[in-house]
mmCIF file of C-alpha atoms and ligand atoms in Angstrom:
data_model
loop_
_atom_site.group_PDB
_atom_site.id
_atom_site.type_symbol
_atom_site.label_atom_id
_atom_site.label_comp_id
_atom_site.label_asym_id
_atom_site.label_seq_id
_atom_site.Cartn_x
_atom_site.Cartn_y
_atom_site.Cartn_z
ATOM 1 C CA UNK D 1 103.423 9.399 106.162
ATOM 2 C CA UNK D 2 106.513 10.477 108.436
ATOM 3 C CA UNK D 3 108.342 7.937 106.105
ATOM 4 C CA UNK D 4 107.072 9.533 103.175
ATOM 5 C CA UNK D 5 108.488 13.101 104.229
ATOM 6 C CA UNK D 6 112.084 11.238 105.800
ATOM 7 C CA UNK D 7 112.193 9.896 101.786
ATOM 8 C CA UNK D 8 111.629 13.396 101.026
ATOM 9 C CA UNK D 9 114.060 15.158 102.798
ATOM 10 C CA UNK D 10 116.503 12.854 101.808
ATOM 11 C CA UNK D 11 115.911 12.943 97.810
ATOM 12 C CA UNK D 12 115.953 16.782 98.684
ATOM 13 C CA UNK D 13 118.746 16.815 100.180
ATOM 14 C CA UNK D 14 120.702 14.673 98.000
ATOM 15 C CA UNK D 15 120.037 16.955 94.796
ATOM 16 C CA UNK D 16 120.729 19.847 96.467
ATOM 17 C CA UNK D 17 124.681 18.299 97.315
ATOM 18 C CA UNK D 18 124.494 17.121 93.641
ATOM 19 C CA UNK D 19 123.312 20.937 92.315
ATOM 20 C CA UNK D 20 126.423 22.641 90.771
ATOM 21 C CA UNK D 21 124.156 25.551 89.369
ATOM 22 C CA UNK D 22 122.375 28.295 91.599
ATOM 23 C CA UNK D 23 119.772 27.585 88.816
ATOM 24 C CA UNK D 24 119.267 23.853 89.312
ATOM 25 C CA UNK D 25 118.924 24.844 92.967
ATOM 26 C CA UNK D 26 116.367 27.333 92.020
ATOM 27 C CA UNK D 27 114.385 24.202 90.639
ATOM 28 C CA UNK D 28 114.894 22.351 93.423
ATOM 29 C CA UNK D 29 113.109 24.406 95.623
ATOM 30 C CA UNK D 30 110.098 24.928 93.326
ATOM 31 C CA UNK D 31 109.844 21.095 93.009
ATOM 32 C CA UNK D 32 109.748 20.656 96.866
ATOM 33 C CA UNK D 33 109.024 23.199 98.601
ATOM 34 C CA UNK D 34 106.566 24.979 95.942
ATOM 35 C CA UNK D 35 102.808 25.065 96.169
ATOM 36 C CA UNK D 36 102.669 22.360 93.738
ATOM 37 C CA UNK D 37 105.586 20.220 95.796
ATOM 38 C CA UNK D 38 105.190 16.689 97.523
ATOM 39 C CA UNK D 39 105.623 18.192 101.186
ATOM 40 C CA UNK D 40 102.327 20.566 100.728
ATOM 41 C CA UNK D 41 100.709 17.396 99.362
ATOM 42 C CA UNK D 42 101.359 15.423 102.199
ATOM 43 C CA UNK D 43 100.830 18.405 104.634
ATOM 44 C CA UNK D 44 97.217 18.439 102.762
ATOM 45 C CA UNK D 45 96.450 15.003 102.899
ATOM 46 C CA UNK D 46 96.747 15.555 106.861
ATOM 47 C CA UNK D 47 92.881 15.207 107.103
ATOM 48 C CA UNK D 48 92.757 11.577 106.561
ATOM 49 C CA UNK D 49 95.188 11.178 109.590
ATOM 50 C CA UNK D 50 94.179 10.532 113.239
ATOM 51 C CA UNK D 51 93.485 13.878 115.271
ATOM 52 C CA UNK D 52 96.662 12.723 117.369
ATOM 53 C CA UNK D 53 98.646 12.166 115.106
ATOM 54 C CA UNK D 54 98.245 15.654 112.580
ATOM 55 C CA UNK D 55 100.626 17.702 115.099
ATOM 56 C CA UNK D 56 103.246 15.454 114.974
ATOM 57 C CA UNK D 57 103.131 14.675 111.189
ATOM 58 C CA UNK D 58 102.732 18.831 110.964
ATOM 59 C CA UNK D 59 105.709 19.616 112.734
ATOM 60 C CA UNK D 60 107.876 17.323 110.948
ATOM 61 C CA UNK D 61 106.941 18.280 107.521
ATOM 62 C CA UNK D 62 107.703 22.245 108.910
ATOM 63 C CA UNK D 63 111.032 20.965 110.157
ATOM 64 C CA UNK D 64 112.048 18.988 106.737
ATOM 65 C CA UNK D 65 110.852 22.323 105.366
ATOM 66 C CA UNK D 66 113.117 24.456 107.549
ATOM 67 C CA UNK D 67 116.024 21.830 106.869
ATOM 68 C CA UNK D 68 115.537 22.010 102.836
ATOM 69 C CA UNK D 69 115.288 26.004 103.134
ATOM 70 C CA UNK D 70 118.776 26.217 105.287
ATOM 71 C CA UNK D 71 120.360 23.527 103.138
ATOM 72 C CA UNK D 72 119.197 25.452 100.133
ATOM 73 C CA UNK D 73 120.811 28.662 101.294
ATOM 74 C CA UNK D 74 123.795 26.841 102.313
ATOM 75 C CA UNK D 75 124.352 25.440 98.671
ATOM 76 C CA UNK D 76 123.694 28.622 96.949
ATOM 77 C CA UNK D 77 126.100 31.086 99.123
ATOM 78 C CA UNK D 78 128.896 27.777 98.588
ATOM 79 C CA UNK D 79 128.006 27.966 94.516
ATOM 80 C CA UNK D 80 128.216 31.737 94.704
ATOM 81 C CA UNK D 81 131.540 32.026 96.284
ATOM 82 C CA UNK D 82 133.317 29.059 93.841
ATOM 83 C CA UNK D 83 132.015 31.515 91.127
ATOM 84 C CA UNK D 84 133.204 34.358 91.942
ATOM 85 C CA UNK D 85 136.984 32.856 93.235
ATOM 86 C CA UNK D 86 136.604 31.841 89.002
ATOM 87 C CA UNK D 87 135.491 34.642 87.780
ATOM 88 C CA UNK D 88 138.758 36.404 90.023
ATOM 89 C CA UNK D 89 140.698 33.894 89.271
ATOM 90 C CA UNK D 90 139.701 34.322 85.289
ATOM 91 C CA UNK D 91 140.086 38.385 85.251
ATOM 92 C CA UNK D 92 143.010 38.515 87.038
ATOM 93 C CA UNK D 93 145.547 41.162 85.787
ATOM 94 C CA UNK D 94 149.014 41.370 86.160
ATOM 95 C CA UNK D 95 149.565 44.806 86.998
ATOM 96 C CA UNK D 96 153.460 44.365 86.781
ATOM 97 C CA UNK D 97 153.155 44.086 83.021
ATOM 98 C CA UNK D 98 154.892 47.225 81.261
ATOM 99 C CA UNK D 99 152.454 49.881 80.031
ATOM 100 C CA UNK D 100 151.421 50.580 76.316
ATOM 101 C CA UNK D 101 153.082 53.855 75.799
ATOM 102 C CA UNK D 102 150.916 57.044 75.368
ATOM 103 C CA UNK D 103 152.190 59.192 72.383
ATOM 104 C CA UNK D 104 152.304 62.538 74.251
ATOM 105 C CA UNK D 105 151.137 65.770 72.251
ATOM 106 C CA UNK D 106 153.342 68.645 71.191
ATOM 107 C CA UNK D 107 152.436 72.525 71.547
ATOM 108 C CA UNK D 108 151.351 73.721 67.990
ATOM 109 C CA UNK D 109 154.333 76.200 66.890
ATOM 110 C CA UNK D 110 151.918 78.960 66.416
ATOM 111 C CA UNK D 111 150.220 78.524 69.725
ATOM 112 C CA UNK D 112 154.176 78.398 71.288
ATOM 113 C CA UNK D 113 154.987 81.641 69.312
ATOM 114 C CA UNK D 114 152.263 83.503 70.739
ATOM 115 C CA UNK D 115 152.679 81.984 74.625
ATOM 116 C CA UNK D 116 156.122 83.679 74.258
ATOM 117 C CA UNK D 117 155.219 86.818 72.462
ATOM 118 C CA UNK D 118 152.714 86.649 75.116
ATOM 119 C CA UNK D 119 154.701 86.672 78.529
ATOM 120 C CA UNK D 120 156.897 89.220 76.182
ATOM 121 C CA UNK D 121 154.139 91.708 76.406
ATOM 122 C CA UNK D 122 152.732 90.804 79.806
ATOM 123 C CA UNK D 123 156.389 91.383 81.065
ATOM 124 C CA UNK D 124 156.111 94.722 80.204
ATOM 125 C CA UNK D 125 152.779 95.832 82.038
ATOM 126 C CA UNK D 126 150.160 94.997 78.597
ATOM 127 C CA UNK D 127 146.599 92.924 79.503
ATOM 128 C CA UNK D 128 145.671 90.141 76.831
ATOM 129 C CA UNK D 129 142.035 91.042 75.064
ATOM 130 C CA UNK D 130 140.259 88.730 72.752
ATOM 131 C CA UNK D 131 137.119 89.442 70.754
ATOM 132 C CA UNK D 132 134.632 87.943 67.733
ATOM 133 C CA UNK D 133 136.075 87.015 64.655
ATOM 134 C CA UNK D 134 132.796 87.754 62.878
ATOM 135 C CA UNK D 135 132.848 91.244 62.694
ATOM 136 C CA UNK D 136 130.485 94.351 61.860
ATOM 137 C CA UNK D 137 132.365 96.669 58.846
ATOM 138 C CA UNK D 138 132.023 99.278 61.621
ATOM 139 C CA UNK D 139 134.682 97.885 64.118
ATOM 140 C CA UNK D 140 136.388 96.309 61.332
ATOM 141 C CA UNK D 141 137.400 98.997 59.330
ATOM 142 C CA UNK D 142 135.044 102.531 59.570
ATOM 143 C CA UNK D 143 136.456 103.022 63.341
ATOM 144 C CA UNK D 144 140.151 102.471 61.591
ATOM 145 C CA UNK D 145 139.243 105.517 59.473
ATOM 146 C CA UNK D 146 139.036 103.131 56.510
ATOM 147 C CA UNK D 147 136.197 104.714 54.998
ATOM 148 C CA UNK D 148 133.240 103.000 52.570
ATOM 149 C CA UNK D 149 135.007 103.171 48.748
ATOM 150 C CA UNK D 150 138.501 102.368 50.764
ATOM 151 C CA UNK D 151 140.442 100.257 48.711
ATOM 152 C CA UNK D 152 141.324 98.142 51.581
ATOM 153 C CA UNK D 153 137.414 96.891 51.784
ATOM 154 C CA UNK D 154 137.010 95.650 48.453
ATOM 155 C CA UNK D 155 134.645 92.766 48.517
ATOM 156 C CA UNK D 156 137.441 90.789 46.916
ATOM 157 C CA UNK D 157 139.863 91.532 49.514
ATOM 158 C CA UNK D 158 137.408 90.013 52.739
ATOM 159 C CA UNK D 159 135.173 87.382 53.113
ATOM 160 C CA UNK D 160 131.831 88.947 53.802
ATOM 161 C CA UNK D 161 128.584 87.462 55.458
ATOM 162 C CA UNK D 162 126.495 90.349 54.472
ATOM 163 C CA UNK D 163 126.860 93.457 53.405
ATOM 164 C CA UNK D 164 127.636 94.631 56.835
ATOM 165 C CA UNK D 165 128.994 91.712 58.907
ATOM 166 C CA UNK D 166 132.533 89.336 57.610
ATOM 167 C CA UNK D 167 135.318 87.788 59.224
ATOM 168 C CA UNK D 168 137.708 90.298 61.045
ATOM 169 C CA UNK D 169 140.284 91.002 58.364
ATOM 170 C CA UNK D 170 142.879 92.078 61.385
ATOM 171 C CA UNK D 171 142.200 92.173 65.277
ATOM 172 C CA UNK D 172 142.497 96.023 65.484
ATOM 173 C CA UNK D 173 138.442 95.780 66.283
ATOM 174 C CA UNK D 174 139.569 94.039 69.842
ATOM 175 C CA UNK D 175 141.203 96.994 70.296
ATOM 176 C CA UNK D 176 139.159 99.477 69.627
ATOM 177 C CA UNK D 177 135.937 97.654 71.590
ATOM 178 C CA UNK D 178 138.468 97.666 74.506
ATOM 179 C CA UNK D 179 138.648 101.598 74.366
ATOM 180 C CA UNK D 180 135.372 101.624 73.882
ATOM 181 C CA UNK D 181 134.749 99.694 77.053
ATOM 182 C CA UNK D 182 137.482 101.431 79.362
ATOM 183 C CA UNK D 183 134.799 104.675 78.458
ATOM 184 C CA UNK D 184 137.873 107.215 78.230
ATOM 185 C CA UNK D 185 140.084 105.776 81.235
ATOM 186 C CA UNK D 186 143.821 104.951 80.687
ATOM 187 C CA UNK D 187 146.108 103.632 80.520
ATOM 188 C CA UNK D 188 144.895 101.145 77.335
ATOM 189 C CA UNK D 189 148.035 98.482 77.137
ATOM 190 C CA UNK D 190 146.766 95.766 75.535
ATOM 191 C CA UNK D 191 147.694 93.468 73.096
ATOM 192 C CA UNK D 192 145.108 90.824 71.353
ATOM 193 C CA UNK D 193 146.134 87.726 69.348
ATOM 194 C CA UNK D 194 143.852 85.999 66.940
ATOM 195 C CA UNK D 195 142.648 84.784 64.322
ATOM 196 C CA UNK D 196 142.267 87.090 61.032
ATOM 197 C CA UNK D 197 140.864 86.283 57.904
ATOM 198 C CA UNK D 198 141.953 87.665 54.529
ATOM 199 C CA UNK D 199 140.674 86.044 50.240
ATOM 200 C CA UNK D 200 144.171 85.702 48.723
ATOM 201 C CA UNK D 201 145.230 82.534 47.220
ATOM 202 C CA UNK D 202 147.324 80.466 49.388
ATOM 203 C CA UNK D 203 151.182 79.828 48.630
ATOM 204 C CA UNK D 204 154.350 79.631 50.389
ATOM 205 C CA UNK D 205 153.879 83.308 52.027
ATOM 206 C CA UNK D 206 150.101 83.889 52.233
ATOM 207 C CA UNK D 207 147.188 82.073 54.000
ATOM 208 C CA UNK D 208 143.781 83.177 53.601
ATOM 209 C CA UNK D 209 143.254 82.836 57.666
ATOM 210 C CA UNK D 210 146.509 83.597 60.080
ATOM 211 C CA UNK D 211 147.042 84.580 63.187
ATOM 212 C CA UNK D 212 148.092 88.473 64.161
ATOM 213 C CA UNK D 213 148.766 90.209 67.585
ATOM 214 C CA UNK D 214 148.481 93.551 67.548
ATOM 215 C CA UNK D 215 149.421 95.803 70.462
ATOM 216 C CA UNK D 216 147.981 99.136 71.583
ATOM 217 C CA UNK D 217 149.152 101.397 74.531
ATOM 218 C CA UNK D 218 146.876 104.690 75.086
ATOM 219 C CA UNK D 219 148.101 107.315 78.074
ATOM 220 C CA UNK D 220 148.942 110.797 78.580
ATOM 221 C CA UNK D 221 152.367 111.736 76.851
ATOM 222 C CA UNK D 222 152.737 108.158 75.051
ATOM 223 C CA UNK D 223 154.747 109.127 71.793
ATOM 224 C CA UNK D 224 156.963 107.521 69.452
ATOM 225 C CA UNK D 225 160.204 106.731 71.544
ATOM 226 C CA UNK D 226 157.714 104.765 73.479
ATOM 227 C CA UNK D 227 156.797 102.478 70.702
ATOM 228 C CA UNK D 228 160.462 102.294 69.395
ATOM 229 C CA UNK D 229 161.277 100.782 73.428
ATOM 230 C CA UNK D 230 158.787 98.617 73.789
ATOM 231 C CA UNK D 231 159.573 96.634 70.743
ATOM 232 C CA UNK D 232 163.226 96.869 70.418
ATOM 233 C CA UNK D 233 162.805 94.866 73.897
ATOM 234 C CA UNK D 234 160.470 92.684 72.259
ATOM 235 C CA UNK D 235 163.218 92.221 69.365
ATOM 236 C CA UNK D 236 165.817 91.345 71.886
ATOM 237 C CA UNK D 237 163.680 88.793 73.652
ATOM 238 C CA UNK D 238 161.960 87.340 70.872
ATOM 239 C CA UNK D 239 165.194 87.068 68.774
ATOM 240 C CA UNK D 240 168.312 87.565 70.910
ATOM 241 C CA UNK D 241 169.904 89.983 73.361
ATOM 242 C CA UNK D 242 172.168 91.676 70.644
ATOM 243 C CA UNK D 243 169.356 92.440 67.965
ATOM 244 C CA UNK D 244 168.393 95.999 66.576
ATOM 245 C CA UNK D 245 165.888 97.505 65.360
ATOM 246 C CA UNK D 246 164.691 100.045 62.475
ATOM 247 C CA UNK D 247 161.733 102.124 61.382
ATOM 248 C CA UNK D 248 160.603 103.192 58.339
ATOM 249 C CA UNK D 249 158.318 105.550 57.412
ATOM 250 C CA UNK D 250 155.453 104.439 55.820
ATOM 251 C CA UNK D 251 151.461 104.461 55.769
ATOM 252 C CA UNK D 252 148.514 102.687 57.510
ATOM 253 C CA UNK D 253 144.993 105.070 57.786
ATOM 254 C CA UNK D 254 144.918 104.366 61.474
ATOM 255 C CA UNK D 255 148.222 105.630 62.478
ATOM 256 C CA UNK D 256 149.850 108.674 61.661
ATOM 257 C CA UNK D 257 152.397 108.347 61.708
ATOM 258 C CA UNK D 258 153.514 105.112 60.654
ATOM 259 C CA UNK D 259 156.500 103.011 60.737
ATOM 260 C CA UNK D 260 157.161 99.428 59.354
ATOM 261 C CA UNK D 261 159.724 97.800 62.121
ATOM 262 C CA UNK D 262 162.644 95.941 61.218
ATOM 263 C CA UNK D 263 165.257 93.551 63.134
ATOM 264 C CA UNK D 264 168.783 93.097 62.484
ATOM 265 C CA UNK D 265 169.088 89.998 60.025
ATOM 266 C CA UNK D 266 168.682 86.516 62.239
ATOM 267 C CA UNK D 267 170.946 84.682 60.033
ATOM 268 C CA UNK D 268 173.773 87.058 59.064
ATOM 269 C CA UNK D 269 173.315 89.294 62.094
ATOM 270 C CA UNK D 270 173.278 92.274 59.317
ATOM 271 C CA UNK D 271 176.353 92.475 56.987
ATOM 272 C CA UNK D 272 173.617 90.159 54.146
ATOM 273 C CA UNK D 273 173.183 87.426 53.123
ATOM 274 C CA UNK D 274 170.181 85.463 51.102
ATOM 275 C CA UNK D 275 167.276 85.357 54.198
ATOM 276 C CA UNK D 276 167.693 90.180 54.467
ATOM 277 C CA UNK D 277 167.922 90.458 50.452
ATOM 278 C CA UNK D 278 171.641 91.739 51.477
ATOM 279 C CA UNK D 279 169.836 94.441 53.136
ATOM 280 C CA UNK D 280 171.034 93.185 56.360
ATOM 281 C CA UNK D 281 167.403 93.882 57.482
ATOM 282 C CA UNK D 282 164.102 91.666 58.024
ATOM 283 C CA UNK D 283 160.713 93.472 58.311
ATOM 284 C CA UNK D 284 158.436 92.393 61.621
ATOM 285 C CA UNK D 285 155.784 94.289 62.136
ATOM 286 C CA UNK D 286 153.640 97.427 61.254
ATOM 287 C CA UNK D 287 152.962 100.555 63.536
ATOM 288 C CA UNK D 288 152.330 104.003 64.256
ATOM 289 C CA UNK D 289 151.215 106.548 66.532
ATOM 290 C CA UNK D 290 147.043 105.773 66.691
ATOM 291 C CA UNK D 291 145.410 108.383 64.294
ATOM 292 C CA UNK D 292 143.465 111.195 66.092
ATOM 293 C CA UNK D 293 140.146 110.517 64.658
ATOM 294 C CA UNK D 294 140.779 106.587 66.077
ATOM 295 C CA UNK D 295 141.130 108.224 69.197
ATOM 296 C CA UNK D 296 137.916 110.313 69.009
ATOM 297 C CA UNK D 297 135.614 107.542 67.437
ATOM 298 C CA UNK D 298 136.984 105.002 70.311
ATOM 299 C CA UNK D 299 136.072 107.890 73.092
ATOM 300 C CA UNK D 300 139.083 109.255 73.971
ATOM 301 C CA UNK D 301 140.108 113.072 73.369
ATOM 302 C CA UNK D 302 142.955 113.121 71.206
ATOM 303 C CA UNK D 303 144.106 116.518 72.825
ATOM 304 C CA UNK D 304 144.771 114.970 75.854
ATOM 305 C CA UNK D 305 145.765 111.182 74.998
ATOM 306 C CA UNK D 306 148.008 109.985 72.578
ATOM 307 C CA UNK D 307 148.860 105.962 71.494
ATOM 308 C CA UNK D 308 150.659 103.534 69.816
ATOM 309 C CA UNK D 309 149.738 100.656 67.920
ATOM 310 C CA UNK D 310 151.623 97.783 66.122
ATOM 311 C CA UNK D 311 150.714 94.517 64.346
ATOM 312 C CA UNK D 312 152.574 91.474 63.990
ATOM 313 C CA UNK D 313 151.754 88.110 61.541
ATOM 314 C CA UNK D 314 152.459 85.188 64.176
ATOM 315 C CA UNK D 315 153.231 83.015 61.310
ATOM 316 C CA UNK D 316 155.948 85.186 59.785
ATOM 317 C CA UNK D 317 157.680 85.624 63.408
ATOM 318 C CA UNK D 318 157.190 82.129 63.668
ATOM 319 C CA UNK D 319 158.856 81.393 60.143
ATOM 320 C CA UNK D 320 161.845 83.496 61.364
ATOM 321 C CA UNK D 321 162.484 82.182 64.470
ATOM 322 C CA UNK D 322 162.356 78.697 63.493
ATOM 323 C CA UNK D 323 163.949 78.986 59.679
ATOM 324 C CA UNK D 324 159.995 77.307 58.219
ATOM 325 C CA UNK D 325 159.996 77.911 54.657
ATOM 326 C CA UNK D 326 156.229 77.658 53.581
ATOM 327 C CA UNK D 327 153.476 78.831 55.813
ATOM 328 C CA UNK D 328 151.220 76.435 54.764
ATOM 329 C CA UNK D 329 153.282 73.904 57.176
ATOM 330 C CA UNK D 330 151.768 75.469 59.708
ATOM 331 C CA UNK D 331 148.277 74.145 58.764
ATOM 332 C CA UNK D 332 148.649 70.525 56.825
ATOM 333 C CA UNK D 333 148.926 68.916 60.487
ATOM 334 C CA UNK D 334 151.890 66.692 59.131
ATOM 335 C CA UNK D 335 152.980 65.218 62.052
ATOM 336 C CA UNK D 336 157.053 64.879 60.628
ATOM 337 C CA UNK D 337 156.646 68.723 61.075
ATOM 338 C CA UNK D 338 154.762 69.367 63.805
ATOM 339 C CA UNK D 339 156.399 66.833 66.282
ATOM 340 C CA UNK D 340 159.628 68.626 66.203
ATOM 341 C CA UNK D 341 158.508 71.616 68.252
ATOM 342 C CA UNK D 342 157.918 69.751 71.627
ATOM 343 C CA UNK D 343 156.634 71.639 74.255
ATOM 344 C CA UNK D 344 157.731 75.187 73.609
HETATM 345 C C1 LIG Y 401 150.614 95.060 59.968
HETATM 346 C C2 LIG Y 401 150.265 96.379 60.499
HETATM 347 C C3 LIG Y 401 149.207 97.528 62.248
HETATM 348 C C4 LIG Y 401 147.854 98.725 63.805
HETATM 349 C C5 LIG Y 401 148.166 97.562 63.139
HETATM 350 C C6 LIG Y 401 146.038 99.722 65.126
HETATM 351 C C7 LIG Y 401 144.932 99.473 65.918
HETATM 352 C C8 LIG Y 401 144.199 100.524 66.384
HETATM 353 C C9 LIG Y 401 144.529 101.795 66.094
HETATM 354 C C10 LIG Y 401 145.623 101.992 65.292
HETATM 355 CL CL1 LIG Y 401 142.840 100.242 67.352
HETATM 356 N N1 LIG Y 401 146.358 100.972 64.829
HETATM 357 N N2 LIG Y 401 146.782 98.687 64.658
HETATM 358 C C11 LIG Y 401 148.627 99.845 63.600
HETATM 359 C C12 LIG Y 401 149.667 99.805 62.710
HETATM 360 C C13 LIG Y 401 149.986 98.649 62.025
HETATM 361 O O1 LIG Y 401 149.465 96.342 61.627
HETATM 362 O O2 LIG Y 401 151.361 94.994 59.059
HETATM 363 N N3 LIG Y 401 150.103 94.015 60.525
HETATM 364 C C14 LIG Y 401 150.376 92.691 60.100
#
């Protein structure tokens, strides 16, 4: 019988140094050390041995046991290692190799126009406000003193949602939810980019959504020369240290009164040329001096306080600054144009 388990341990043994798979080693131990195996046999057929004889037989068959189990172990951490020095040696990655260039992203024009306009503004003491572009027709146009029946909100000229609620046609309603928030304190120097929504037919000028920023400044004694400051330094660093500027009189129903703003020609610096008309002049902006019953409606008494306000199409300041020809450029995302903007 102790020759029986010696055979045994040997044929055990012997597969296990043949095994090169931790799965044929996994079958090796089933086969002799399982329930079913030839050791537990033999350890079973004990019975028919001499009562002298069982301890010795017993503690062999433990020890070929103990011997088959360490083996085992042995052989599996030795086949574990070799496969994972492959598998590093398979995966390995030369980290010296050059890189596959990552095309970098360029600031969208508009986005660059209004990050200067911007730090323009903010250099001059105004706060940056934001607001909804879904609007109510109350803070989109009856707070602007644009009355129902006002030409301006003809259904044709806005898309509406419902009757009451469309897409903010300009971002004056920022402004006048930010006086209605300051609850009568001052000063109000804000300006609010966005963007504004408008049904005409696209072409080379127009764009039925574009961006605006629109400025407002509310204090005691704020009056025209203010206005006609704050952007002729806007003019000079938006366009150059040696620009002018103009107003003319003209009409908006929430200013009174108001002014469209002009700068000296870009191109021909003002003695005319084909970009001014040979006017020698380029319109900017709109403005005024905010309407009294804006005022009022927004909570602030127009005895005491006066404003001004101004608006500005991003796209058209854009278009100047960078000689773009067709505004629709701005939103075809072809990359020929937009690429050559970098990071403004
Ligand atoms: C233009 C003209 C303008 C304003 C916008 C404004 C806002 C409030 C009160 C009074 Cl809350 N006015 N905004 C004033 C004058 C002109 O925009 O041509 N924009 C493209």
């Amino acid at each position: 019988m102790q020759d029986k388990l010696l055979a045994l341990k040997d044929e055990a043994l012997a597969q296990i140094g043949a095994a090169q798979e931790v799965r044929q080693l996994q079958e090796v131990k089933v086969k002799y050390l399982g329930k079913k195996g030839p050791i537990t046999e033999v350890l079973r057929g004990m019975g028919a041995l001499p009562a002298e004889e069982r301890p010795k037989v017993g503690q062999l068959a433990n020890e070929i046991r103990r011997q088959i189990e360490e083996e085992l172990e042995a052989r599996i951490r030795e086949l574990e290692q070799k496969q994972l020095e492959e598998k590093l040696q398979q995966e390995k990655v030369d980290v010296t190799l050059p890189g596959r260039p990552v095309r970098e992203g360029t600031t969208h024009p508009l986005n660059g126009v209004i990050e200067q306009i911007e730090d323009i503004f903010l250099g001059m003491g105004f706060k940056i406000a934001e607001g909804p572009e879904v609007e109510s027709d109350y803070y989109n146009f009856e707070a602007l003193n644009l009355p129902k029946n006002h030409p301006a909100r003809d259904m044709q000229d806005s898309f509406y949602i419902t009757e009451e609620i469309l897409l903010r046609t300009h971002t004056s309603p920022v402004q006048v939810r930010t006086m209605e928030a300051m609850k009568g304190q001052v000063p109000v120097k804000i300006i609010c980019p966005g963007k504004v929504f408008r049904r005409d037919t696209d072409d080379a000028t127009h764009s039925h959504q574009f961006m605006q920023i629109e400025g407002l400044y509310v204090d005691e004694g704020v009056s025209m020369s203010d206005l006609k400051g704050i952007l002729l330094q806007f003019a000079r660093e938006m366009f150059g240290q040696n620009q002018q500027i103009r107003l003319r009189p003209s009409f908006f129903p929430f200013t009174e009164p108001s002014a469209e703003v002009d700068i000296s020609c870009i191109l021909c610096g003002g003695t005319g040329c084909r970009v001014c008309k040979h006017s020698g002049w380029i319109e900017i902006l709109g403005s005024g001096m905010v309407h009294p019953w804006v005022l009022e409606r927004a909570g602030y008494d127009p005895n005491k306080y006066t404003g001004f306000a101004f608006g500005m199409g991003v796209e058209r300041i854009a278009m100047l600054k960078y000689g773009i020809d067709d505004i629709r450029h701005f939103y075809t995302n072809d990359g020929r144009f937009l690429s050559q903007f970098g990071r403004i």
